[in-house]
CSV table of C-alpha atoms and ligand atoms in Angstrom, one decimal:
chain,number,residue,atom,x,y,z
A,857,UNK,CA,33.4,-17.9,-26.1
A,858,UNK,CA,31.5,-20.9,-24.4
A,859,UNK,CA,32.0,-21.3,-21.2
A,860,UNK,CA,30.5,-23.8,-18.3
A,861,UNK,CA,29.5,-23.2,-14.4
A,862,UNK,CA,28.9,-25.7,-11.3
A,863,UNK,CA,27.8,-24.8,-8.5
A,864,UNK,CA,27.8,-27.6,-5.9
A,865,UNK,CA,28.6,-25.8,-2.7
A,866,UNK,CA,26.0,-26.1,-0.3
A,867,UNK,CA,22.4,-27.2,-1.1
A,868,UNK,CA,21.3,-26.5,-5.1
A,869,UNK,CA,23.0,-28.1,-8.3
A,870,UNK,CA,23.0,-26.1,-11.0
A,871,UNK,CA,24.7,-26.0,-14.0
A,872,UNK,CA,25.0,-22.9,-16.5
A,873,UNK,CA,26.6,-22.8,-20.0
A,874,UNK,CA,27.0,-18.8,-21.0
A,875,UNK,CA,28.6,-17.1,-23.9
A,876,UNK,CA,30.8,-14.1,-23.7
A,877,UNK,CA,30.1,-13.5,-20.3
A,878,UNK,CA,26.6,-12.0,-20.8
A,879,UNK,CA,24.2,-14.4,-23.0
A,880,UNK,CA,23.1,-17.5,-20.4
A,881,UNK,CA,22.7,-20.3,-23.6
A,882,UNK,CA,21.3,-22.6,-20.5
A,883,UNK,CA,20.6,-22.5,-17.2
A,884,UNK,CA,19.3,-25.6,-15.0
A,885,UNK,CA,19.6,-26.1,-11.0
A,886,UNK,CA,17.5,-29.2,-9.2
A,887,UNK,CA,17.1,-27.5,-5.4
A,888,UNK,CA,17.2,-29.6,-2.6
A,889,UNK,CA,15.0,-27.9,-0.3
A,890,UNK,CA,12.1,-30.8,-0.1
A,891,UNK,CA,15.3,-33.3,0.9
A,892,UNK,CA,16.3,-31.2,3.7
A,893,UNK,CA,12.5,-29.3,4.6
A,894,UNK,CA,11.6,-31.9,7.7
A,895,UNK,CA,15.1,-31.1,9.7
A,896,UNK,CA,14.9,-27.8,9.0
A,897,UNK,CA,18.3,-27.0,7.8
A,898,UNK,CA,20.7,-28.4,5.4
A,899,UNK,CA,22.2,-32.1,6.0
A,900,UNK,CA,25.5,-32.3,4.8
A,901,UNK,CA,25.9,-36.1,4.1
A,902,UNK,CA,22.0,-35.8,2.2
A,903,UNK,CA,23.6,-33.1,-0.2
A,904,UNK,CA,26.6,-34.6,-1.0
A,905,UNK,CA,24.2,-37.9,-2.4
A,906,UNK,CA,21.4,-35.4,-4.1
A,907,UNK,CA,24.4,-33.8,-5.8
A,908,UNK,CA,26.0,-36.6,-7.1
A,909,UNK,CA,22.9,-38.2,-8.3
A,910,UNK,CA,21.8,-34.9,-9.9
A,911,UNK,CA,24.8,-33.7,-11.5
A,912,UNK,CA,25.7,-36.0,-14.4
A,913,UNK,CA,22.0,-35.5,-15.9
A,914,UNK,CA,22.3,-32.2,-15.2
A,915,UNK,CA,24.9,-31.4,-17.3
A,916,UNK,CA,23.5,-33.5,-20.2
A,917,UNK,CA,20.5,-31.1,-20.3
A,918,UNK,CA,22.4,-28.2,-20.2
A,919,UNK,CA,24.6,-29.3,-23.0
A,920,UNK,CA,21.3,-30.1,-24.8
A,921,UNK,CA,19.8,-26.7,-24.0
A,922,UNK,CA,22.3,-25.0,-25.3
A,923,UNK,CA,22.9,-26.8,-28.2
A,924,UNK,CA,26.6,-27.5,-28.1
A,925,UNK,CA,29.3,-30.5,-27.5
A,926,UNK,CA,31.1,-30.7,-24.3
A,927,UNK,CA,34.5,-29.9,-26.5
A,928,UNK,CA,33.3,-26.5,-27.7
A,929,UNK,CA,33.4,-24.9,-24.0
A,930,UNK,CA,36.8,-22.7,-24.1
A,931,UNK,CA,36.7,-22.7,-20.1
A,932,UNK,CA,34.7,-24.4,-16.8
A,933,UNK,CA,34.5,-22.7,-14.3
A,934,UNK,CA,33.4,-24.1,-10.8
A,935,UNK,CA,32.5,-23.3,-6.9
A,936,UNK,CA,35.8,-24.4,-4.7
A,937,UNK,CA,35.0,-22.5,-1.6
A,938,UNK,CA,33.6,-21.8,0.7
A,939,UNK,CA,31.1,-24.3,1.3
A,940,UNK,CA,30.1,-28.2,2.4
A,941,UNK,CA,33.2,-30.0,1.7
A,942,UNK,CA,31.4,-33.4,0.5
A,943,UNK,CA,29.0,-30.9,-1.8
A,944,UNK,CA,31.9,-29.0,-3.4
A,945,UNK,CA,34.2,-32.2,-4.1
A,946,UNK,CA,31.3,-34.1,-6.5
A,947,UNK,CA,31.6,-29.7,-8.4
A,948,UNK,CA,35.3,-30.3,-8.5
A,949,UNK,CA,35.6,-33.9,-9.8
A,950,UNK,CA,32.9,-32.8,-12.8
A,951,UNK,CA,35.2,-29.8,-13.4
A,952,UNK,CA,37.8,-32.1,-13.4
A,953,UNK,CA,36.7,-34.8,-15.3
A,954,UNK,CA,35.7,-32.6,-18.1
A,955,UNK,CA,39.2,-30.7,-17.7
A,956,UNK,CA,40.8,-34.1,-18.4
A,957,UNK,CA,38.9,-35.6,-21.1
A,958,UNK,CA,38.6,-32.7,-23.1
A,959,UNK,CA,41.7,-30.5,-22.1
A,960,UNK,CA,39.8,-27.6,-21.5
A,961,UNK,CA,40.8,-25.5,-19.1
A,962,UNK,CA,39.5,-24.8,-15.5
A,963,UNK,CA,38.4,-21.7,-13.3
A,964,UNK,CA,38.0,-22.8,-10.0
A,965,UNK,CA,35.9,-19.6,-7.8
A,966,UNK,CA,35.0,-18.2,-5.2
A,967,UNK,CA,31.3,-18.8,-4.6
A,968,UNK,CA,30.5,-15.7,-2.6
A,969,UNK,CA,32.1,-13.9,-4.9
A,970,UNK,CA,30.2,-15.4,-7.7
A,971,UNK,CA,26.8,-14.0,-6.1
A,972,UNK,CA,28.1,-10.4,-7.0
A,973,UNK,CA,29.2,-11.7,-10.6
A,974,UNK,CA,25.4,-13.1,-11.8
A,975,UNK,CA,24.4,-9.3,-12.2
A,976,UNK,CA,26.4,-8.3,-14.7
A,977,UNK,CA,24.2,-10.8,-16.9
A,978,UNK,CA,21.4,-8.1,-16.5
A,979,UNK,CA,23.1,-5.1,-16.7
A,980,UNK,CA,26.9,-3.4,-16.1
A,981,UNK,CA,28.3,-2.9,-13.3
A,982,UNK,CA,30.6,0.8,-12.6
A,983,UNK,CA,34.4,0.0,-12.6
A,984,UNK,CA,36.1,-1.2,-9.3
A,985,UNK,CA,36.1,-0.7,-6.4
A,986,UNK,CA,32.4,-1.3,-5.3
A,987,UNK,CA,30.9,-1.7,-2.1
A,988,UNK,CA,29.6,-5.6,-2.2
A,989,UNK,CA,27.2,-6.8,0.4
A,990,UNK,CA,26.1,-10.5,0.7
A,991,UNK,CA,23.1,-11.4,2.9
A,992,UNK,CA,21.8,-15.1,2.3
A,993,UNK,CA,22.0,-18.6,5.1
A,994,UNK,CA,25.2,-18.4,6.0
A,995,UNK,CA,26.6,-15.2,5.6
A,996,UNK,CA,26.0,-11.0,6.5
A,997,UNK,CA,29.0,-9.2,5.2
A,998,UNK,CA,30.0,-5.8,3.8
A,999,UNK,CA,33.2,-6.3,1.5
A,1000,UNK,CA,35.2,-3.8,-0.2
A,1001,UNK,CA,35.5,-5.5,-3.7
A,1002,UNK,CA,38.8,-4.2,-5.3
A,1003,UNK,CA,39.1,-6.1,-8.2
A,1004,UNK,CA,37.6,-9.2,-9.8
A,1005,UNK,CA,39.1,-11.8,-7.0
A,1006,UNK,CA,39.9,-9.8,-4.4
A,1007,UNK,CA,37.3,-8.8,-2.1
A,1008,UNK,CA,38.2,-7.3,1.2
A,1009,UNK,CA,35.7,-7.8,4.2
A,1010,UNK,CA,35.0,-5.2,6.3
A,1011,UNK,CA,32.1,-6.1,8.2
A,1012,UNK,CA,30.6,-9.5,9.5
A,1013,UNK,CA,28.0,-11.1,11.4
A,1014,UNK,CA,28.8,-11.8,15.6
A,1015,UNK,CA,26.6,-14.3,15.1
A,1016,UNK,CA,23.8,-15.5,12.7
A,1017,UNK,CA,23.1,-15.0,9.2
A,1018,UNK,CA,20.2,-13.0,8.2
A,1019,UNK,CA,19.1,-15.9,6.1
A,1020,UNK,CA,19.4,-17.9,9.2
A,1021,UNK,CA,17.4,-15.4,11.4
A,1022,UNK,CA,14.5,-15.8,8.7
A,1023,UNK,CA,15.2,-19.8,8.7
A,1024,UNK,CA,14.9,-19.6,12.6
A,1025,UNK,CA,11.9,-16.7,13.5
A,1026,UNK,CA,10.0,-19.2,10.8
A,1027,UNK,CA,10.7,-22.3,12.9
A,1028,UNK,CA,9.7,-20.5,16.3
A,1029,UNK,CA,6.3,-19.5,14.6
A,1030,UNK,CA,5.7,-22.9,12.9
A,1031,UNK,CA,5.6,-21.7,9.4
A,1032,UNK,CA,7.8,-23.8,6.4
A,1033,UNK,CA,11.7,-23.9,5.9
A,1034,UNK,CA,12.8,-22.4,4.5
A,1035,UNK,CA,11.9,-19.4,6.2
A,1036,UNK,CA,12.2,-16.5,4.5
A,1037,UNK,CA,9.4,-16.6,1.6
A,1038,UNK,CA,6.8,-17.3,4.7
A,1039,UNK,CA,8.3,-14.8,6.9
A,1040,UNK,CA,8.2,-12.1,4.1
A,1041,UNK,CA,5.0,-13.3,2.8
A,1042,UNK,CA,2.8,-12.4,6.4
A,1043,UNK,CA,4.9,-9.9,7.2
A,1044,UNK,CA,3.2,-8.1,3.8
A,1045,UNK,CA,0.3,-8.9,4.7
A,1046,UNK,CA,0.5,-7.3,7.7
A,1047,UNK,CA,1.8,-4.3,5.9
A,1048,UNK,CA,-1.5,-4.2,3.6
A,1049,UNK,CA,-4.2,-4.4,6.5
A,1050,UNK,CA,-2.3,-1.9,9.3
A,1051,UNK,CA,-4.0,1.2,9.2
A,1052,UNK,CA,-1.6,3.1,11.6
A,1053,UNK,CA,1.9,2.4,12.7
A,1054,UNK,CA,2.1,0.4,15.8
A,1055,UNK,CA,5.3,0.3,18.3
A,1056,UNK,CA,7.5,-2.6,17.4
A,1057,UNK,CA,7.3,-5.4,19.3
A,1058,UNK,CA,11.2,-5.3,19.3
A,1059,UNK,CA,13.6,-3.1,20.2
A,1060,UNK,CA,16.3,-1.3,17.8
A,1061,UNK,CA,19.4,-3.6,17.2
A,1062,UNK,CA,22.5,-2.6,18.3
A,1063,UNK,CA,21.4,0.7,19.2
A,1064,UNK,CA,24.7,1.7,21.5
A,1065,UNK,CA,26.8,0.2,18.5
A,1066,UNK,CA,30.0,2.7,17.8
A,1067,UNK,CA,29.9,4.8,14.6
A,1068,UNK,CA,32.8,3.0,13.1
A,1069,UNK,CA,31.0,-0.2,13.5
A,1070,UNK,CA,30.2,-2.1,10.8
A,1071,UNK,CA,29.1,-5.7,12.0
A,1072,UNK,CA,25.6,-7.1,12.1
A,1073,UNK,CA,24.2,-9.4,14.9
A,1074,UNK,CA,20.7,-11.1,14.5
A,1075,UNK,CA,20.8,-13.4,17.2
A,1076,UNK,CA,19.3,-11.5,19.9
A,1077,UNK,CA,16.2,-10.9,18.0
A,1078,UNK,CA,15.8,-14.0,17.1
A,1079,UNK,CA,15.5,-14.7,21.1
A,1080,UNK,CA,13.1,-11.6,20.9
A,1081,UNK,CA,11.0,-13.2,18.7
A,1082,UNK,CA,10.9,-17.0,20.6
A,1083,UNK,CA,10.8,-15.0,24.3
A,1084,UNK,CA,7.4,-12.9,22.7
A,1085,UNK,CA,5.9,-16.0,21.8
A,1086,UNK,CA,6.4,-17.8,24.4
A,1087,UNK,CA,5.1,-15.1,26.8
A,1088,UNK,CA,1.8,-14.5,24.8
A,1089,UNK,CA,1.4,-18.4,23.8
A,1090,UNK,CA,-2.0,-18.6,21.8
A,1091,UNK,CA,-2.4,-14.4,21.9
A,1092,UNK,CA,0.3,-14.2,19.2
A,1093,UNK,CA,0.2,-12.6,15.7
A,1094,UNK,CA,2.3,-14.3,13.8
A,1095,UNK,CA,2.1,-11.3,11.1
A,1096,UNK,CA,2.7,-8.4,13.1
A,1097,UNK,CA,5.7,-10.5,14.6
A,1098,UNK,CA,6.9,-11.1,11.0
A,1099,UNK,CA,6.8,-7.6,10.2
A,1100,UNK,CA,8.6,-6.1,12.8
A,1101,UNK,CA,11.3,-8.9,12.9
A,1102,UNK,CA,12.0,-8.0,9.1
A,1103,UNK,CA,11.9,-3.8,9.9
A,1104,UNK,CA,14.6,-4.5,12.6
A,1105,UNK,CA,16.4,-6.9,10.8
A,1106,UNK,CA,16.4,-4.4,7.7
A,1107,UNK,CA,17.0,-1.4,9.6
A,1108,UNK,CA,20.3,-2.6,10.8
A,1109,UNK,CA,21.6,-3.9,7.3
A,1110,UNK,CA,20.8,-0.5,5.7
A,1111,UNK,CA,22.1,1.3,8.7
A,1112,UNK,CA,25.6,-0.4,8.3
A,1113,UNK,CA,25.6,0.0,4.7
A,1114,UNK,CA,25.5,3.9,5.5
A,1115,UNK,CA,28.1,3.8,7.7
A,1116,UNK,CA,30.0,1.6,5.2
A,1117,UNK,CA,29.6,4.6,2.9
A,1118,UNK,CA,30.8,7.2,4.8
A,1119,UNK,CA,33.7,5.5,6.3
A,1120,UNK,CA,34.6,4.0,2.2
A,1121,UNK,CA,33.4,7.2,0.3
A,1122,UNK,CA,32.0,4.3,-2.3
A,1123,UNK,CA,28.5,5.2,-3.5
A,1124,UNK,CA,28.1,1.7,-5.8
A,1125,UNK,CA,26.8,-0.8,-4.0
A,1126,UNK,CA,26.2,-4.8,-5.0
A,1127,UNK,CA,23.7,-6.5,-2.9
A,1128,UNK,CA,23.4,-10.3,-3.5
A,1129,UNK,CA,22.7,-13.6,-1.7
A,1130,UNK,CA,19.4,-15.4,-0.8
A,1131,UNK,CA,18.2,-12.2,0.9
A,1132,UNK,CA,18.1,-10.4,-1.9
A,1133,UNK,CA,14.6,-12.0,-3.0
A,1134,UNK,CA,12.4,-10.3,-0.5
A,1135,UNK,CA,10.7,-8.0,-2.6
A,1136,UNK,CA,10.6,-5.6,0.8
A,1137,UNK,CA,14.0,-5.0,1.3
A,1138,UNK,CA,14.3,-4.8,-2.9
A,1139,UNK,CA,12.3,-2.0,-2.4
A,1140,UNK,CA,14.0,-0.4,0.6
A,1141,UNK,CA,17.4,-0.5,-1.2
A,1142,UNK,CA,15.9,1.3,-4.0
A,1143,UNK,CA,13.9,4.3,-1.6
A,1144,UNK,CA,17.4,4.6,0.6
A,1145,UNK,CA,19.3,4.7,-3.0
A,1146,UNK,CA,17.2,7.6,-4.3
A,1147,UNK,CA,17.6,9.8,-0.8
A,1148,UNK,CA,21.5,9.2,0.0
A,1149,UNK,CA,22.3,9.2,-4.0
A,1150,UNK,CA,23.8,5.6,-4.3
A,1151,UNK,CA,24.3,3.7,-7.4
A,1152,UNK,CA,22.5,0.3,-6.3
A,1153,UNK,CA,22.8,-3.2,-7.8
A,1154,UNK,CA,21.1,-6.7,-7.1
A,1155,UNK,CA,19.9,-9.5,-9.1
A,1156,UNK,CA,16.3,-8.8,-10.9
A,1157,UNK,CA,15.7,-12.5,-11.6
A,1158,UNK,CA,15.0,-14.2,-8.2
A,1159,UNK,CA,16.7,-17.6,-9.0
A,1160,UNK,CA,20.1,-15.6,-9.4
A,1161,UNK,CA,20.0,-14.5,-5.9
A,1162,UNK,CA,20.0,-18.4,-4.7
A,1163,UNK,CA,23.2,-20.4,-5.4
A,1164,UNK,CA,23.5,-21.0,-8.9
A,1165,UNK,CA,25.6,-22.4,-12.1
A,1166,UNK,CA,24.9,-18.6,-13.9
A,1167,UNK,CA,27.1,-16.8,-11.6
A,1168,UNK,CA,30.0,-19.2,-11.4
A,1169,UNK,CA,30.3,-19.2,-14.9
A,1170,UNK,CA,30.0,-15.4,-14.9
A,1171,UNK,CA,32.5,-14.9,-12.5
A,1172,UNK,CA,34.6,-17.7,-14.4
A,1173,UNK,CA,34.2,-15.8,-17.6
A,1174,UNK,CA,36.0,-12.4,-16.1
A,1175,UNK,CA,38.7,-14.4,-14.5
A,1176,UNK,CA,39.7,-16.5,-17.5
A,1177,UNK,CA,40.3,-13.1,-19.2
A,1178,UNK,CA,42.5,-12.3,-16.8
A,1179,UNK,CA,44.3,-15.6,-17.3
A,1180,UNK,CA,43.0,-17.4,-14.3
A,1181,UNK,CA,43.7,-21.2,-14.6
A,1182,UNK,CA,43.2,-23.6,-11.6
A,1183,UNK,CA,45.5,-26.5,-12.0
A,1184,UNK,CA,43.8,-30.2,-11.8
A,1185,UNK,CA,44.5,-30.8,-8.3
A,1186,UNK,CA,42.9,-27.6,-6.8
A,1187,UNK,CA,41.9,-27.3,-3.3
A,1188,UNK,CA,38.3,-27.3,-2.4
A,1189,UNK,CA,37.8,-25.4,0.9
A,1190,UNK,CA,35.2,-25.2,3.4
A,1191,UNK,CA,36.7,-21.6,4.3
A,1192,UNK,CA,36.1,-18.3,2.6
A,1193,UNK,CA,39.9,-18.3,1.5
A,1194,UNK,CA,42.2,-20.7,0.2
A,1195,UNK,CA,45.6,-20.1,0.8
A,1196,UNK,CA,47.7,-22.1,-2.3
A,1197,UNK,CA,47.0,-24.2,-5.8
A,1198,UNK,CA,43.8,-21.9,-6.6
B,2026,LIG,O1,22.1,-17.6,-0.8
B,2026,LIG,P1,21.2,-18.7,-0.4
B,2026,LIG,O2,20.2,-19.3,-1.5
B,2026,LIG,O3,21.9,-19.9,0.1
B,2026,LIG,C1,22.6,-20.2,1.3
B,2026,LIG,O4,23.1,-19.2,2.0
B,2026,LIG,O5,22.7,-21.4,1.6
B,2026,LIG,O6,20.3,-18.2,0.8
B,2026,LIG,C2,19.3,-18.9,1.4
B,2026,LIG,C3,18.7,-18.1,2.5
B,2026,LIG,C4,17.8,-18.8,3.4
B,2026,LIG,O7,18.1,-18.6,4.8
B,2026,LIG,C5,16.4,-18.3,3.1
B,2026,LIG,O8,15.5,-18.3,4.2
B,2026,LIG,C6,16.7,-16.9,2.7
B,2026,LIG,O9,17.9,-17.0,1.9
B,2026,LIG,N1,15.7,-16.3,1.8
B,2026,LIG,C7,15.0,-15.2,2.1
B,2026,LIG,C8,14.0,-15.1,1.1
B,2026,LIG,N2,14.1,-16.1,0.2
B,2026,LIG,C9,15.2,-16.8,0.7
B,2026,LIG,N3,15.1,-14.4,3.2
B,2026,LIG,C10,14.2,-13.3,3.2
B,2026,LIG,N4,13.2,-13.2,2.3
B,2026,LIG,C11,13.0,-14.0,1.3
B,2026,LIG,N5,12.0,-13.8,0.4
């Protein structure tokens, strides 16, 4: 069984055609990082152009990649929340179009969902319920993941992302956007030339936090970060700054995951989102797995932790199984749930 994914949601196009849920047949994604690189931060109105201009050709090279006719798919699947509205209608209307002309049936996802989905390409996942946790731009949040479509969330961000903390500690220090590969990349160096643990320049995060908590708040040390600059001006080291930002940041995520376990009793975890492709927290999941005996899970291929077509037609795959079928006037939402027509 052939099926197609678009993803369209917030800043990459990307288009994947995948066969019985496991073998990707093609993959293709055009990111728009250099369009929205000088203002730091994603423009809607830019994405929702870059995505229409991308997506037609798109989907004529993944067709060709894959070797097949538009009429052999059995199901699209597609991105319809959450995300930028203008970015997820020009997903939609492809899905759409390709519903209409070729009466082929249409899966319409949840894209935060689909981040968990893309790993089951690489390898299987233990039966429901897991323990899901997404970290990427614009979300930090522990779900309890029931079933395939309902996910439960039980713990959010007060504040920023973790993505976004990156994106903003790498605007503070001058480096690129966006800002987690620089961030990561002098925080290792740091790592490699320290030759004896120094205090953090930064205190623990949410150290008086109640054991029940679950929640994750980044914002303050983002301040940290810009309120230690500012104070030592052109004494800074930008590496050592990196470094501790990411050990506190970390800290706190794994911390919560703990407590997630202990208050859920689930010991399979799914870690996914941006996040997930600094190598340094990769190998802190893996160290905390082996001590606290967890079963852990996150996408080995880099490009499936960003937004892509792979995971929507993963996730699309498992639901049309089930005998998910969007009608053709399905609701695209900026909101993490849609209430009707899905
Ligand atoms: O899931 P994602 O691709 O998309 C959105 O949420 O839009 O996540 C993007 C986020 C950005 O904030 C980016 O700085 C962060 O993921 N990111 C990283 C790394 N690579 C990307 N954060 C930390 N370390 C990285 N190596």
């Amino acid at each position: 069984m052939l099926g197609l994914g678009i993803e369209s949601s917030c800043d990459e196009t990307s288009l994947a055609i995948i066969q019985d849920g496991k073998e990707v047949r093609s993959f293709v994604i055009y990111s728009q990082i250099a369009d929205h690189a000088e203002y730091r931060g994603v423009v809607p109105e830019l994405a929702s152009r870059a995505h229409l201009e991308k997506i037609n050709p798109l989907l004529e090279t993944a067709l060709r990649e894959a070797n097949i006719q538009i009429s052999d798919l059995s199901y699209v699947s597609v991105s319809s929340h959450p995300g930028l509205m203008g970015s997820l209608l020009i997903g939609a209307q492809l899905a759409r179009c390709i519903a209409l002309t070729h009466q082929i049936p249409i899966v319409a996802v949840n894209h935060l969902e689909a981040h968990f989905a893309v790993i089951r390409l690489e390898e299987e996942l233990p039966n429901f319920p897991l323990l899901a946790v997404l970290l990427s731009g614009g979300n930090s949040s522990i779900y309890l993941y029931h079933d395939f479509g309902k996910m439960e969330k039980i713990a959010d961000t007060m504040d920023d992302a973790l993505g976004e903390a990156f994106d903003k500690v790498s605007a503070i220090l001058n480096l690129p956007y966006p800002g987690g590969p620089p961030v990561e990349r002098l925080a290792k160096e740091y790592a490699e030339t320290q030759e004896k643990e120094v205090a953090s320049f930064f205190p623990k995060l949410l150290k008086d936090a109640p054991s029940d908590s679950l929640d994750f708040s980044f914002s303050g040390l983002k301040t940290a970060v810009m309120y230690h600059v500012q104070r030592q001006q052109l004494e800074i080291d930008a590496r050592k700054i990196c470094y501790d930002f990411q050990n506190s940041a970390f800290e706190l995520v794994l911390r919560n995951v703990k407590k997630a376990v202990k208050k859920t009793g689930i010991r399979n975890i799914a870690f996914a989102g941006g996040v997930l492709a600094n190598g340094t927290l990769r190998n802190e999941i893996e160290t905390i797995s082996k001590r606290e005996s967890w079963r852990v899970f996150y996408p080995k291929k880099k490009i499936y932790c960003t937004d892509n077509g792979a995971m929507v037609a993963c996730l699309g795959y498992y639901l049309f199984q089930k005998g998910h079928r969007s009608p053709i006037d399905f609701l695209v939402s900026p909101k993490p749930k849609i209430e009707a027509k899905l």
